[in-house]
Coordinates of C-alpha atoms in Angstrom, one line a residue:
I1 CA 41.0 4.9 13.8
P2 CA 42.5 8.1 11.5
R3 CA 42.0 7.3 7.9
P4 CA 45.5 6.3 5.5
R5 CA 46.4 8.8 3.3
P6 CA 48.6 8.1 0.4
R7 CA 52.8 8.8 0.6
G8 CA 53.0 8.3 -3.0
G9 CA 56.6 6.9 -4.8
S10 CA 58.3 3.5 -4.5
T11 CA 57.5 1.7 -2.5
V12 CA 60.6 -0.5 -1.9
G13 CA 61.6 -0.9 2.1
L14 CA 58.1 -1.1 3.1
S15 CA 56.2 -3.8 5.2
D16 CA 54.2 -6.2 3.8
W17 CA 51.4 -4.0 6.1
E18 CA 53.0 -1.3 5.0
R19 CA 52.5 -1.7 1.2
W20 CA 49.3 -2.9 1.8
L21 CA 48.5 0.0 3.7
E22 CA 49.7 2.3 0.9
M23 CA 48.1 0.0 -2.2
C24 CA 44.7 0.6 -0.1
A25 CA 45.3 4.5 0.4
R26 CA 45.8 4.8 -3.5
I27 CA 43.2 2.9 -4.6
D28 CA 40.2 5.0 -1.8
G29 CA 37.6 7.0 -3.9
F30 CA 38.2 4.5 -6.6
P31 CA 34.8 3.1 -8.3
R32 CA 34.5 -0.7 -6.9
H33 CA 33.1 -1.2 -10.6
L34 CA 31.9 0.2 -13.8
S35 CA 27.9 -0.1 -14.7
I36 CA 25.3 1.6 -16.0
H37 CA 22.5 3.0 -15.2
S38 CA 19.7 1.1 -16.8
G39 CA 17.3 4.0 -17.7
G40 CA 20.5 6.9 -18.3
M41 CA 19.4 8.1 -21.3
L42 CA 22.4 11.2 -23.0
V43 CA 19.8 13.3 -25.8
T44 CA 22.9 15.2 -28.4
A45 CA 21.4 17.0 -31.6
A46 CA 24.4 15.7 -32.8
P47 CA 26.0 11.9 -33.3
L48 CA 27.1 10.9 -30.1
V49 CA 30.4 9.8 -31.6
D50 CA 31.6 12.9 -32.5
I51 CA 30.3 14.4 -28.4
A52 CA 32.1 11.4 -26.2
P53 CA 33.9 8.1 -26.6
L54 CA 31.8 5.6 -26.2
E55 CA 32.3 2.1 -25.6
R56 CA 30.2 -1.9 -26.5
A57 CA 28.2 -2.8 -23.8
T58 CA 28.1 -6.2 -22.4
M59 CA 25.0 -6.7 -23.5
P60 CA 25.2 -7.4 -27.7
G61 CA 23.8 -4.3 -29.6
R62 CA 24.3 -2.1 -27.1
V63 CA 27.0 1.1 -27.0
V64 CA 27.7 3.1 -23.8
V65 CA 29.1 6.8 -22.9
Q66 CA 32.7 6.1 -21.2
Y67 CA 31.9 9.7 -18.7
D68 CA 30.6 8.8 -15.3
K69 CA 27.5 11.1 -14.8
R70 CA 29.4 13.9 -12.6
D71 CA 31.6 13.8 -16.4
V72 CA 28.4 14.3 -18.7
E73 CA 26.9 17.2 -16.0
T74 CA 30.4 19.3 -16.3
L75 CA 30.2 18.6 -19.7
K76 CA 26.6 20.4 -19.3
L77 CA 25.5 17.4 -22.2
I78 CA 21.8 16.4 -21.4
K79 CA 21.1 13.2 -19.3
L80 CA 17.4 11.9 -18.7
D81 CA 16.9 9.1 -16.2
L82 CA 13.5 7.0 -17.8
L83 CA 12.1 4.8 -14.4
G84 CA 10.2 2.1 -16.0
L85 CA 7.2 1.3 -13.7
G86 CA 5.3 -2.4 -13.6
M87 CA 3.1 -0.1 -11.7
L88 CA 2.1 1.8 -14.8
A89 CA 1.9 -1.1 -17.4
A90 CA -0.9 -2.7 -14.4
I91 CA -2.8 -0.4 -14.4
D92 CA -2.7 0.4 -18.2
T93 CA -4.0 -3.0 -18.7
T94 CA -6.5 -2.0 -15.8
L95 CA -7.7 0.4 -17.9
R96 CA -7.8 -2.0 -20.6
A97 CA -10.5 -4.6 -18.6
I98 CA -12.9 -2.1 -17.6
E99 CA -12.9 -1.0 -21.3
G100 CA -13.5 -4.2 -23.0
D101 CA -15.6 -5.1 -20.0
C102 CA -17.8 -2.6 -18.8
A103 CA -18.2 -0.1 -21.9
V104 CA -16.5 3.0 -19.4
C105 CA -13.6 4.7 -20.7
L106 CA -11.7 6.1 -17.4
D107 CA -9.7 8.8 -17.8
L108 CA -7.0 9.0 -14.7
D109 CA -5.8 13.0 -15.4
R110 CA -9.1 13.9 -15.2
L111 CA -9.6 11.4 -11.8
P112 CA -11.3 14.1 -8.3
E113 CA -8.0 13.6 -6.0
E114 CA -10.3 13.4 -3.4
I115 CA -12.4 10.5 -3.5
P116 CA -13.2 10.1 0.6
E117 CA -13.5 6.4 0.0
V118 CA -10.1 6.1 -1.3
F119 CA -8.6 7.5 1.4
A120 CA -11.0 6.1 4.2
M121 CA -9.2 2.0 2.4
L122 CA -5.8 4.2 2.9
Q123 CA -6.7 4.9 6.4
A124 CA -7.6 1.4 6.9
A125 CA -4.1 0.4 5.6
D126 CA -6.0 -2.2 3.0
T127 CA -3.2 -1.4 0.5
V128 CA -2.2 -4.9 -0.9
G129 CA -1.7 -4.1 -4.3
V130 CA -1.2 -0.2 -4.6
F131 CA 2.1 1.0 -5.5
Q132 CA 4.1 1.7 -2.6
V133 CA 1.3 1.8 -0.3
E134 CA 1.6 -1.9 0.2
S135 CA 4.5 -2.2 2.3
R136 CA 4.6 -3.3 5.7
A137 CA 6.4 -0.4 7.1
Q138 CA 3.3 1.8 5.0
M139 CA 0.6 -0.2 6.3
Q140 CA 1.8 0.6 10.0
T141 CA 2.0 3.7 10.0
L142 CA -1.0 5.4 7.8
P143 CA -3.6 3.7 10.6
K144 CA -1.1 7.3 12.1
S145 CA -0.9 9.1 9.6
R146 CA -4.3 9.3 8.2
P147 CA -3.6 10.6 4.9
A148 CA -6.8 12.6 3.8
N149 CA -6.1 14.4 0.4
L150 CA -3.1 14.2 -2.1
D151 CA -0.4 15.7 0.0
D152 CA -0.7 14.3 3.2
L153 CA -0.2 11.4 0.6
V154 CA 2.8 13.0 -1.1
V155 CA 4.1 12.7 2.3
E156 CA 3.2 9.1 3.4
V157 CA 5.5 8.5 0.6
A158 CA 8.5 10.1 1.2
I159 CA 8.6 9.7 4.8
I160 CA 9.2 6.5 4.3
R161 CA 12.5 6.3 3.3
P162 CA 16.7 6.2 4.5
G163 CA 17.1 9.7 5.0
P164 CA 14.4 10.6 7.2
I165 CA 14.2 7.4 9.0
Q166 CA 17.4 8.7 9.8
G167 CA 17.4 11.8 10.4
N168 CA 15.0 10.7 12.9
A169 CA 11.5 12.0 11.1
V170 CA 9.5 9.4 11.0
H171 CA 8.3 9.0 15.2
P172 CA 8.6 12.7 15.7
Y173 CA 5.9 13.4 12.3
L174 CA 4.2 10.3 13.6
R175 CA 3.1 11.5 16.6
R176 CA 2.9 15.2 16.1
R177 CA 0.5 14.3 13.3
Q178 CA -1.9 12.7 15.3
G179 CA -1.3 15.7 17.8
L180 CA 0.4 13.4 20.5
E181 CA 3.6 16.0 20.6
P182 CA 3.6 19.6 19.9
V183 CA 5.2 21.2 16.6
E184 CA 8.9 22.4 17.2
Y185 CA 11.9 23.7 15.3
L186 CA 15.3 24.4 16.0
H187 CA 15.3 27.8 15.1
P188 CA 12.4 30.5 14.1
S189 CA 14.1 30.4 10.8
L190 CA 12.7 26.5 10.1
E191 CA 9.0 27.7 10.6
P192 CA 9.0 28.6 7.2
I193 CA 10.9 25.9 5.4
L194 CA 9.4 23.2 7.4
C195 CA 5.8 24.1 8.0
D196 CA 4.6 22.0 5.2
T197 CA 6.0 18.6 7.6
L198 CA 4.8 19.6 11.3
G199 CA 9.2 20.5 11.6
V200 CA 10.4 17.6 10.2
I201 CA 12.8 17.2 6.7
L202 CA 11.5 15.4 4.2
Y203 CA 12.2 17.0 0.7
Q204 CA 15.7 17.3 -1.2
E205 CA 14.6 21.0 -1.3
Q206 CA 13.9 21.7 2.0
V207 CA 17.6 21.0 2.5
M208 CA 18.7 23.7 -0.1
R209 CA 16.2 26.2 1.5
I210 CA 17.2 25.4 4.7
A211 CA 21.0 26.4 2.6
I212 CA 20.4 29.3 1.3
D213 CA 17.9 30.5 4.2
V214 CA 19.8 29.6 7.2
A215 CA 22.9 28.8 6.4
G216 CA 23.7 31.4 3.9
F217 CA 25.1 29.4 0.6
S218 CA 24.4 30.5 -2.5
P219 CA 21.8 29.0 -5.0
G220 CA 24.6 27.1 -6.9
D221 CA 26.4 26.3 -3.6
S222 CA 22.6 25.0 -2.2
D223 CA 23.1 22.5 -5.6
G224 CA 25.8 21.2 -4.3
F225 CA 24.5 19.8 -1.7
R226 CA 21.9 18.5 -2.6
R227 CA 23.9 17.0 -5.3
A228 CA 26.4 16.1 -1.8
M229 CA 23.0 13.9 -1.0
G230 CA 22.8 11.9 -4.3
T231 CA 25.6 9.7 -4.4
W232 CA 27.1 6.8 -2.6
R233 CA 30.4 9.2 -1.5
S234 CA 27.9 11.5 -0.1
S235 CA 29.3 11.9 3.5
K236 CA 32.2 12.6 2.8
E237 CA 31.8 15.3 0.3
M238 CA 29.3 16.9 3.0
E239 CA 31.2 16.6 5.6
K240 CA 33.7 18.9 4.3
L241 CA 30.5 21.6 3.8
H242 CA 30.4 20.7 7.9
E243 CA 32.2 23.8 9.2
R244 CA 30.9 26.0 6.8
F245 CA 27.8 25.1 7.7
V246 CA 27.9 25.9 10.9
R247 CA 29.2 29.0 11.0
G248 CA 26.9 30.0 8.5
C249 CA 23.6 28.9 10.7
E250 CA 25.7 30.7 13.5
T251 CA 26.6 34.5 11.5
T252 CA 23.6 34.3 9.2
N253 CA 20.8 33.5 11.8
G254 CA 22.2 33.7 15.0
V255 CA 21.5 29.9 15.4
P256 CA 23.5 28.5 18.1
T257 CA 26.3 26.1 17.6
A258 CA 24.4 23.1 19.6
D259 CA 21.2 23.4 17.1
A260 CA 23.3 24.4 14.0
E261 CA 25.5 21.0 14.5
E262 CA 21.6 18.9 15.0
L263 CA 20.4 21.3 12.4
F264 CA 23.4 19.2 9.8
R265 CA 22.9 16.1 11.2
R266 CA 19.7 15.9 10.1
V267 CA 20.6 17.8 7.3
A268 CA 23.2 14.6 6.9
A269 CA 21.7 11.7 7.0
F270 CA 19.2 12.9 3.5
A271 CA 22.6 12.0 2.1
S272 CA 21.9 7.9 2.3
F273 CA 18.4 8.5 0.9
G274 CA 16.0 12.0 -0.2
F275 CA 13.1 12.3 -1.9
A276 CA 12.6 14.7 -4.3
K277 CA 8.9 16.7 -3.5
S278 CA 7.9 16.1 -7.3
H279 CA 9.3 12.9 -7.8
A280 CA 7.1 11.8 -4.2
A281 CA 4.1 13.6 -5.7
A282 CA 4.4 11.8 -8.8
F283 CA 5.3 8.3 -6.6
A284 CA 1.9 9.5 -4.8
R285 CA -0.6 10.4 -7.9
T286 CA 0.2 7.1 -9.1
A287 CA -0.7 5.3 -5.3
Y288 CA -4.1 6.8 -5.7
E289 CA -5.0 6.1 -9.0
S290 CA -4.1 2.3 -8.7
A291 CA -6.0 2.6 -5.2
F292 CA -9.6 4.6 -6.6
L293 CA -8.9 1.3 -9.4
K294 CA -8.2 -1.7 -6.7
L295 CA -11.3 0.2 -4.9
F296 CA -14.3 0.4 -6.7
Y297 CA -12.3 -2.5 -9.4
P298 CA -11.6 -4.9 -8.2
A299 CA -11.4 -7.6 -10.7
H300 CA -10.1 -5.8 -12.9
F301 CA -7.0 -4.2 -10.9
L302 CA -6.4 -7.9 -10.1
V303 CA -5.6 -9.2 -14.0
G304 CA -3.6 -6.0 -14.5
L305 CA -2.1 -6.7 -11.4
I306 CA -1.3 -10.5 -12.1
A307 CA -0.9 -10.2 -15.7
A308 CA 2.0 -7.0 -15.7
L309 CA 3.6 -7.8 -12.2
G310 CA 3.0 -11.7 -11.9
V311 CA 2.1 -10.9 -8.5
A312 CA -0.6 -13.5 -6.6
R313 CA 0.4 -15.5 -3.7
I314 CA 0.0 -11.9 -1.5
I315 CA -3.5 -11.2 -3.2
L316 CA -5.4 -14.2 -3.5
T317 CA -4.2 -13.6 0.0
N318 CA -5.4 -10.5 0.5
A319 CA -8.6 -11.6 -0.4
E320 CA -9.0 -14.2 2.2
R321 CA -9.8 -10.9 4.8
V322 CA -10.9 -8.8 2.9
E323 CA -15.4 -8.9 2.5
R324 CA -15.7 -7.9 -0.9
P325 CA -15.2 -10.4 -3.8
Y326 CA -11.7 -9.8 -5.4
F327 CA -12.5 -12.0 -8.3
D328 CA -14.9 -11.3 -10.7
T329 CA -16.1 -15.0 -12.6
H330 CA -17.2 -13.5 -15.3
V331 CA -13.6 -11.0 -16.1
L332 CA -11.5 -13.9 -15.2
Q333 CA -13.0 -16.1 -17.8
E334 CA -13.0 -13.9 -20.8
R335 CA -10.8 -14.7 -23.2
H336 CA -8.9 -12.5 -24.2
W337 CA -7.5 -12.1 -20.7
R338 CA -6.6 -16.1 -19.6
P339 CA -3.7 -16.1 -21.3
L340 CA -2.3 -13.3 -19.8
L341 CA -3.5 -14.3 -16.6
V342 CA -1.7 -17.7 -16.7
E343 CA 1.1 -15.8 -17.8
G344 CA 1.3 -13.9 -14.9
L345 CA 0.4 -16.1 -12.7
Q346 CA 3.6 -18.6 -14.3
Q347 CA 5.3 -15.8 -13.5
A348 CA 4.9 -15.1 -10.1
C349 CA 6.3 -19.4 -10.1
D350 CA 9.4 -18.6 -11.9
T351 CA 10.1 -16.0 -8.7
R352 CA 10.3 -19.4 -6.7
L353 CA 7.8 -17.6 -4.8
P354 CA 5.4 -20.1 -2.6
V355 CA 2.7 -20.1 -4.9
V356 CA 2.9 -23.0 -7.2
S357 CA 0.0 -24.1 -5.5
V358 CA -2.3 -20.9 -6.3
H359 CA -1.2 -21.3 -10.2
R360 CA -2.7 -24.6 -10.0
R361 CA -5.7 -23.5 -9.4
F362 CA -6.1 -20.1 -11.2
R363 CA -4.6 -21.7 -14.1
V364 CA -7.1 -25.4 -14.7
L365 CA -10.2 -22.7 -13.0
V366 CA -9.7 -19.7 -16.2
E367 CA -8.5 -22.2 -18.8
D368 CA -11.4 -24.5 -18.1
E369 CA -13.9 -22.9 -16.7
L370 CA -14.6 -25.3 -13.9
D371 CA -17.9 -24.3 -12.6
T372 CA -17.6 -26.1 -8.2
L373 CA -14.7 -26.7 -6.0
T374 CA -14.9 -31.0 -6.6
D375 CA -14.8 -29.8 -10.4
A376 CA -11.6 -28.2 -9.6
S377 CA -10.4 -30.7 -6.9
R378 CA -10.8 -33.7 -9.1
R379 CA -8.3 -32.0 -12.0
V380 CA -5.2 -30.0 -9.5
V381 CA -4.0 -31.1 -6.1
L382 CA -5.7 -28.7 -3.4
H383 CA -4.8 -27.6 -0.3
P384 CA -6.6 -27.3 2.1
G385 CA -5.9 -23.7 2.5
D386 CA -6.1 -23.2 -1.0
T387 CA -9.6 -24.5 -0.8
L388 CA -10.0 -21.5 2.1
A389 CA -8.7 -19.0 -0.2
A390 CA -10.8 -19.8 -3.2
V391 CA -14.1 -19.8 -1.5
P392 CA -13.9 -16.0 -0.6
A393 CA -12.1 -15.1 -2.8
G394 CA -15.9 -16.1 -5.6
A395 CA -13.1 -17.4 -8.6
A396 CA -15.0 -19.5 -11.5
G397 CA -18.0 -19.5 -9.5
L398 CA -17.9 -20.6 -6.0
A399 CA -18.7 -17.8 -4.0
T400 CA -21.6 -20.3 -3.5
M401 CA -20.1 -23.2 -1.9
R402 CA -18.9 -21.4 1.1
D403 CA -22.2 -21.5 3.4
K404 CA -21.0 -25.6 2.7

């Protein structure tokens, strides 16, 4: 069905149905609502009130710019998007716990990037609590992609995204990674661009290079491609570039029309969400650091996760599955960490997740230093599942109860 076009002028004499269609056509493309970027900030040398119109936000004491992000780009103002990650707070707490408990001052900037044990853990999908690669989809792909270095981990972070999924890149990459199918390219001109990702499109930078080297776009026009991929109305904007892209592929590199159409379809799929490689690389480095801490300092990493993120249920459940104890009694019983642990567990309960029994159990164990399962059962109600989870976890000296 073709999109209705506004007629303009008066709506007098139109039927109710025609008037409704006319109003819809007129507001088509308008912003649905006004919202504030949680981390978007403008940086100016002069006072902001002298440069842009301001208005008070809903939150008391906060002021926002009336321009949207496109206006800001057009005016060449400097805009920074600051991303806050709870995992960074968890890592910081973990490092402080390691320093205080083990007298080891870790400098993650000097951490070697190819520790075999870390990648062996990642390949086994033992990633509960690890940044970016703990989702069910990531756990399913890790044993297939088998990352062996940081570059492989960058791909793993970028591939489980709506863009690669809709661009039909995930399964071909995994099959090629496992050697189940040969690496193929729609056209030889794509090989220099896609060789690092086995012939599939994963990054925004690749799309820009395709637009320049294959379709004959200028660097400025390729940036328009990038912008189209990063907005909610990108599908409409990229459709305007469809004909030019296909024609450019045909004339610049002699790409057959059918292949050019297929290439545009794959590129357009990134309109949903395509990752910049630099972004994926930064996330992969953080994922690697969190995996290192989980493997070599599991108890301290647990302290960081619970204190910063309030995640308890999934970590405790994972402790049942792994053989190495997740909980080191003396770390959990350090008085300095007790308030953080209790606060983190309380945050987990405040999210209304089914962790109430976990919170009740470990709040008592951490605060009162109970030494036996019998002592714990007198203070809190322990269900059979709680008891089984506490024993392999080794919490509060309960590891000695495994054989009883």
